[in-house]
mmCIF file of C-alpha atoms and ligand atoms in Angstrom:
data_model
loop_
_atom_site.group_PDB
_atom_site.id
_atom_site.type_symbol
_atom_site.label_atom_id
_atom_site.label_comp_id
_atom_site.label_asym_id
_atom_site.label_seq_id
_atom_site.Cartn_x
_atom_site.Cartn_y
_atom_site.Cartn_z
ATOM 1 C CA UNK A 1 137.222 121.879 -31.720
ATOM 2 C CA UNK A 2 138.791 118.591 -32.506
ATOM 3 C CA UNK A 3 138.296 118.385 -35.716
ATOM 4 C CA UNK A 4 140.639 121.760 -36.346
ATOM 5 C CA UNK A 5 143.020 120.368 -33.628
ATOM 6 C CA UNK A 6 143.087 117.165 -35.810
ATOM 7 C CA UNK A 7 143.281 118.918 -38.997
ATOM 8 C CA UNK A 8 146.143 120.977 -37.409
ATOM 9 C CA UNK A 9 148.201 118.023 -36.698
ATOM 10 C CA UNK A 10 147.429 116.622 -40.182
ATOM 11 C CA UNK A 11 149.061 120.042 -41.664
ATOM 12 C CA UNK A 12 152.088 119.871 -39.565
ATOM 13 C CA UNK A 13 152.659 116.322 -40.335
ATOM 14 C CA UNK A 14 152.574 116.930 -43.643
ATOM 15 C CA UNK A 15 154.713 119.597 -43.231
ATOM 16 C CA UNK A 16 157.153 117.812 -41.991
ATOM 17 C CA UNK A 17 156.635 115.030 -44.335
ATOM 18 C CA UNK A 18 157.334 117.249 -47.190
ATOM 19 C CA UNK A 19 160.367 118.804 -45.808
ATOM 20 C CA UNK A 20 162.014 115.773 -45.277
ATOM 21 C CA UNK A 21 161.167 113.867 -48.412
ATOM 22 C CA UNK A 22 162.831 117.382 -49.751
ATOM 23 C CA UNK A 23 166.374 117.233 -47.818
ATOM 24 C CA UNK A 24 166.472 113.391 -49.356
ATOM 25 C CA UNK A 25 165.835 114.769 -52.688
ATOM 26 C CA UNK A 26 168.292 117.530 -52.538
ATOM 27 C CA UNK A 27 171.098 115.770 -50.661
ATOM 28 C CA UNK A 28 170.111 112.509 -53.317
ATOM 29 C CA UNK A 29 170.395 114.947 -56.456
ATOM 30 C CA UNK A 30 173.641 116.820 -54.909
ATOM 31 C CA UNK A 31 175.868 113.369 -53.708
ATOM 32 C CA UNK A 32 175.036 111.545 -57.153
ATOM 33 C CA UNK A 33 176.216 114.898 -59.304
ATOM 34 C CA UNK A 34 178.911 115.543 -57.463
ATOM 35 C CA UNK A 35 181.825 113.185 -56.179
ATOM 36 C CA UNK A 36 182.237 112.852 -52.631
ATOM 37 C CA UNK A 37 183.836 115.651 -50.862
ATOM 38 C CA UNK A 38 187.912 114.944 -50.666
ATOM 39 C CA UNK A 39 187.570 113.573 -53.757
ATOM 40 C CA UNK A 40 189.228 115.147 -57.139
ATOM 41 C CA UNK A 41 189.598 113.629 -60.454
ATOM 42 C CA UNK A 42 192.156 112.864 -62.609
ATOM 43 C CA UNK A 43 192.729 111.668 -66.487
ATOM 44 C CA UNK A 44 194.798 107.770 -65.745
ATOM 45 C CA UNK A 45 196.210 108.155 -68.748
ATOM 46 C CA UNK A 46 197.905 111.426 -69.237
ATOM 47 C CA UNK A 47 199.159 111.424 -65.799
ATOM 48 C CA UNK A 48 203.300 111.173 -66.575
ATOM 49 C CA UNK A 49 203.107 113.327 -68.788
ATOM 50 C CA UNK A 50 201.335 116.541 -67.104
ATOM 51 C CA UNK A 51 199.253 117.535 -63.879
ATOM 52 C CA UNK A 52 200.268 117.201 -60.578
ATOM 53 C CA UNK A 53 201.436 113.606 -60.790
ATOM 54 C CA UNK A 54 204.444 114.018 -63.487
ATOM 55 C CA UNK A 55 207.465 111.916 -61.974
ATOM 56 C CA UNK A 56 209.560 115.429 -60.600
ATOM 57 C CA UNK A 57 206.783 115.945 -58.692
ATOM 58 C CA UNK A 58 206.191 112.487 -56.601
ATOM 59 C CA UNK A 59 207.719 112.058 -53.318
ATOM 60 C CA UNK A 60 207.608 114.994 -50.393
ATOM 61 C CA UNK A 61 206.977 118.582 -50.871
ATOM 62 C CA UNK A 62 207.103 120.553 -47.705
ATOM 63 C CA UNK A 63 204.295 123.100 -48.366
ATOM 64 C CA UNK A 64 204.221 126.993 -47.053
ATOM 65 C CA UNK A 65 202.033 126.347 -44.025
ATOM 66 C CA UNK A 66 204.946 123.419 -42.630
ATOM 67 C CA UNK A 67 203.166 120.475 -43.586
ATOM 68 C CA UNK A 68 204.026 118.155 -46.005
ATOM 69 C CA UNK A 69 202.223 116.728 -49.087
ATOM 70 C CA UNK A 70 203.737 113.125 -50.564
ATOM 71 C CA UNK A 71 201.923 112.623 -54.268
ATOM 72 C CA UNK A 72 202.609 109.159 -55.359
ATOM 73 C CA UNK A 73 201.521 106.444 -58.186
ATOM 74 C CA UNK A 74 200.321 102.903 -57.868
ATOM 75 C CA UNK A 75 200.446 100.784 -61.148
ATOM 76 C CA UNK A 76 200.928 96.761 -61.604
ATOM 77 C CA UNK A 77 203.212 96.016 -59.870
ATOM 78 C CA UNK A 78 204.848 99.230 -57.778
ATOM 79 C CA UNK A 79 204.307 102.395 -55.823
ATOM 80 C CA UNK A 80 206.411 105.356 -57.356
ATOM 81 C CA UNK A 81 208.360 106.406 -55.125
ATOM 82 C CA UNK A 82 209.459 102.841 -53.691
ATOM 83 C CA UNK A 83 210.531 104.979 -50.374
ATOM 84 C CA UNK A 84 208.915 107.887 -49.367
ATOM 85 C CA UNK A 85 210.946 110.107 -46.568
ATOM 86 C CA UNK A 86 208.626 111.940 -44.203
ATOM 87 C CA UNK A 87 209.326 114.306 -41.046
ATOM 88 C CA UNK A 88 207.880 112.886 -37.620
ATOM 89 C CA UNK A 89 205.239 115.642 -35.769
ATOM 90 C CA UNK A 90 204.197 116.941 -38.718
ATOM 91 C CA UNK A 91 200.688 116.862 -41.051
ATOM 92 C CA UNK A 92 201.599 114.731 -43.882
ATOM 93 C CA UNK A 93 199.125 114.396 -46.560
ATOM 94 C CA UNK A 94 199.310 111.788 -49.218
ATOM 95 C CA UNK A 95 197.834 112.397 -52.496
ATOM 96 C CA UNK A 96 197.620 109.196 -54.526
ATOM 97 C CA UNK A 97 196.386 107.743 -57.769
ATOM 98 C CA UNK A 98 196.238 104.739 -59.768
ATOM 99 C CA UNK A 99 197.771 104.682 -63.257
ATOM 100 C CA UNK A 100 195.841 101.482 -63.609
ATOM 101 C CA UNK A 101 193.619 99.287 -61.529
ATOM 102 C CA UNK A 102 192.366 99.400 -57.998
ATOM 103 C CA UNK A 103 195.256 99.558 -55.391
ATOM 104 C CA UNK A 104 195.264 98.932 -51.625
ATOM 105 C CA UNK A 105 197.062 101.766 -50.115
ATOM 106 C CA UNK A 106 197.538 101.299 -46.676
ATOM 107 C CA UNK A 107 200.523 102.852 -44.047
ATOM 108 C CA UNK A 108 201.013 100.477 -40.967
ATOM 109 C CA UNK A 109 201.145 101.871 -37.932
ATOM 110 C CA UNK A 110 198.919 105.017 -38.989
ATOM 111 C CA UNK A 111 195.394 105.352 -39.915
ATOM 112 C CA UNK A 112 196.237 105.822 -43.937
ATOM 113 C CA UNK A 113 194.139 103.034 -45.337
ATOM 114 C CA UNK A 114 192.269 103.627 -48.830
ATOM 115 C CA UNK A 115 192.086 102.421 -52.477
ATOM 116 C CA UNK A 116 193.328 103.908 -55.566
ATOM 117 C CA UNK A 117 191.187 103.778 -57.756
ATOM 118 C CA UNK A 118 191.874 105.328 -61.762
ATOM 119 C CA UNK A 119 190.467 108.453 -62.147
ATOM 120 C CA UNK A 120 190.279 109.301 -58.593
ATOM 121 C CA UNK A 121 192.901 111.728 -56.475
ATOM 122 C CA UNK A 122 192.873 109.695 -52.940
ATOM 123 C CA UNK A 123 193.323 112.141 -50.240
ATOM 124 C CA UNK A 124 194.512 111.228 -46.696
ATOM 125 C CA UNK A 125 196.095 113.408 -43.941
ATOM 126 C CA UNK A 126 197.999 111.479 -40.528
ATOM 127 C CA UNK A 127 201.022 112.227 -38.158
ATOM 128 C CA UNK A 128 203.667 110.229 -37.179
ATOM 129 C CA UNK A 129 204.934 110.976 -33.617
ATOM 130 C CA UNK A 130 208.157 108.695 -33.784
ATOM 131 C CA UNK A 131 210.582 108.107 -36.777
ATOM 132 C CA UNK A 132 210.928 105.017 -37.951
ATOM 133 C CA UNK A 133 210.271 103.116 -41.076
ATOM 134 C CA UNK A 134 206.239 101.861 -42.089
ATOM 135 C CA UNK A 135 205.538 99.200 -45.060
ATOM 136 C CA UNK A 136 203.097 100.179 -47.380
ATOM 137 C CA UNK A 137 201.767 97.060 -48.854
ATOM 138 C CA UNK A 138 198.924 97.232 -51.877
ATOM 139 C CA UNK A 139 195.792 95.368 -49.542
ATOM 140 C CA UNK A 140 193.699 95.199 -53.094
ATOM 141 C CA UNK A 141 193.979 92.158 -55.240
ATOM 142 C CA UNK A 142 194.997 93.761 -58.696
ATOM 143 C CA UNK A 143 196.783 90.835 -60.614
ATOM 144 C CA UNK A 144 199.226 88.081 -60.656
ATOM 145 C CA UNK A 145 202.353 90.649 -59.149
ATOM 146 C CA UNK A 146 199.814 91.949 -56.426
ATOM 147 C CA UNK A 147 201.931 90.053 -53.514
ATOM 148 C CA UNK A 148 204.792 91.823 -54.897
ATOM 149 C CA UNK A 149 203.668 95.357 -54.634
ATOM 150 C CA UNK A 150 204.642 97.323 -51.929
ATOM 151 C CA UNK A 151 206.871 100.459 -50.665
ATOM 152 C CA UNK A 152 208.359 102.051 -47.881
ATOM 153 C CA UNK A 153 207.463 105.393 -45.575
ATOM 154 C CA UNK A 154 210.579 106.270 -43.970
ATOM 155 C CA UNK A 155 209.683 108.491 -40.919
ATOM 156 C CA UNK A 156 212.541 110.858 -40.018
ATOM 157 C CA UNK A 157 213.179 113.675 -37.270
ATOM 158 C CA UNK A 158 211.209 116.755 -38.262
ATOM 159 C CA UNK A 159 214.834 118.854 -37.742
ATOM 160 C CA UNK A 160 216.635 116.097 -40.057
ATOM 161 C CA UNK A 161 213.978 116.913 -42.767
ATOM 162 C CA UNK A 162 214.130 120.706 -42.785
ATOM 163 C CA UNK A 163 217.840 120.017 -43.096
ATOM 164 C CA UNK A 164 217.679 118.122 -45.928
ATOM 165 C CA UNK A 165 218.791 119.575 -49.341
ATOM 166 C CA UNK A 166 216.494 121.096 -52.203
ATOM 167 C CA UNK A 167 213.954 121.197 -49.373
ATOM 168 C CA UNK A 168 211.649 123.133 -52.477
ATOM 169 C CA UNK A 169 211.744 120.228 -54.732
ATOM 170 C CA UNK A 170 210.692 116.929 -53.655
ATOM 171 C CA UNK A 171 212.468 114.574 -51.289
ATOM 172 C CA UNK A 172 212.439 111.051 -51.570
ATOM 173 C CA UNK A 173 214.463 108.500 -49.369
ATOM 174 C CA UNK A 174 217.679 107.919 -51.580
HETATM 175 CU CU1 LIG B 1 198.391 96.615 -56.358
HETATM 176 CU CU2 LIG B 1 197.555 94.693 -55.215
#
């Protein structure tokens, strides 16, 4: 009688053993063959000339659903656009890259705060509830101009921004 309750216990144990040594495999296998989730890829070196990141399309795009997308560049020693113009109570999503070392990219005042890093699409998604304008200093050491490099989020009313002309193409502050 105890030695089948016993040997029942062993079973489960090793049940259980097994199933979790399998969920590390698979989740192991799965997060080291695939990038992290939010992340997408990108070619550093062909990015002016084609893809997403061509210079007509940095700056703001209002998108279909009402939020708004800003796509912009970090190379030594700048962030392209220098000013980007964004509507207050809304879901703006930057998409950023490097052309070529690791960048700080960080928004004061919001909770944007990530690297770009070549090769890598960095994805982050805030709200600003009052207009205003946030510095975007690069926070990664990436060469002698590195103090230098920094832009501009200019946070406007929401109604100001659907005013704006070309609202299809991209807006930037000037
Ligand atoms: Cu770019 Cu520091």
């Amino acid at each position: 009688m105890a030695v089948r309750a016993e040997r029942r216990w062993a079973i489960l144990a090793t049940v259980a053993i097994v199933v979790i040594v399998g969920l590390a495999a698979i989740t192991g296998i799965t997060h080291q063959v695939m990038p992290q989730s939010g992340v997408e890829l990108v070619d550093p070196n062909t990015l002016h000339i084609s893809g997403e990141f061509t210079e007509a399309n940095l700056g703001s795009a209002l998108e279909s659903d009402g939020s708004v997308t800003v796509r912009v560049i970090g190379l030594q020693y700048s962030f392209t656009p220098q000013c980007m113009l964004v509507p207050a109570d809304t879901n703006v999503t930057f998409r950023a890259t490097s052309a070529d070392v690791v960048h700080g990219f960080i928004v004061t005042g919001s909770n944007i705060n990530t690297m770009l890093v070549p090769g890598y699409v960095s994805i982050q998604t805030t709200r600003f509830s009052t207009p205003g304008e946030r510095l975007m200093p690069c926070h990664e050491y990436c060469g002698l101009g590195h103090e230098g490099m920094w832009a501009r989020v200019r946070v406007i009313d929401r109604d100001e921004f659907l005013k704006l002309p070309s609202q299809k193409n991209r807006v930037t502050c000037d």
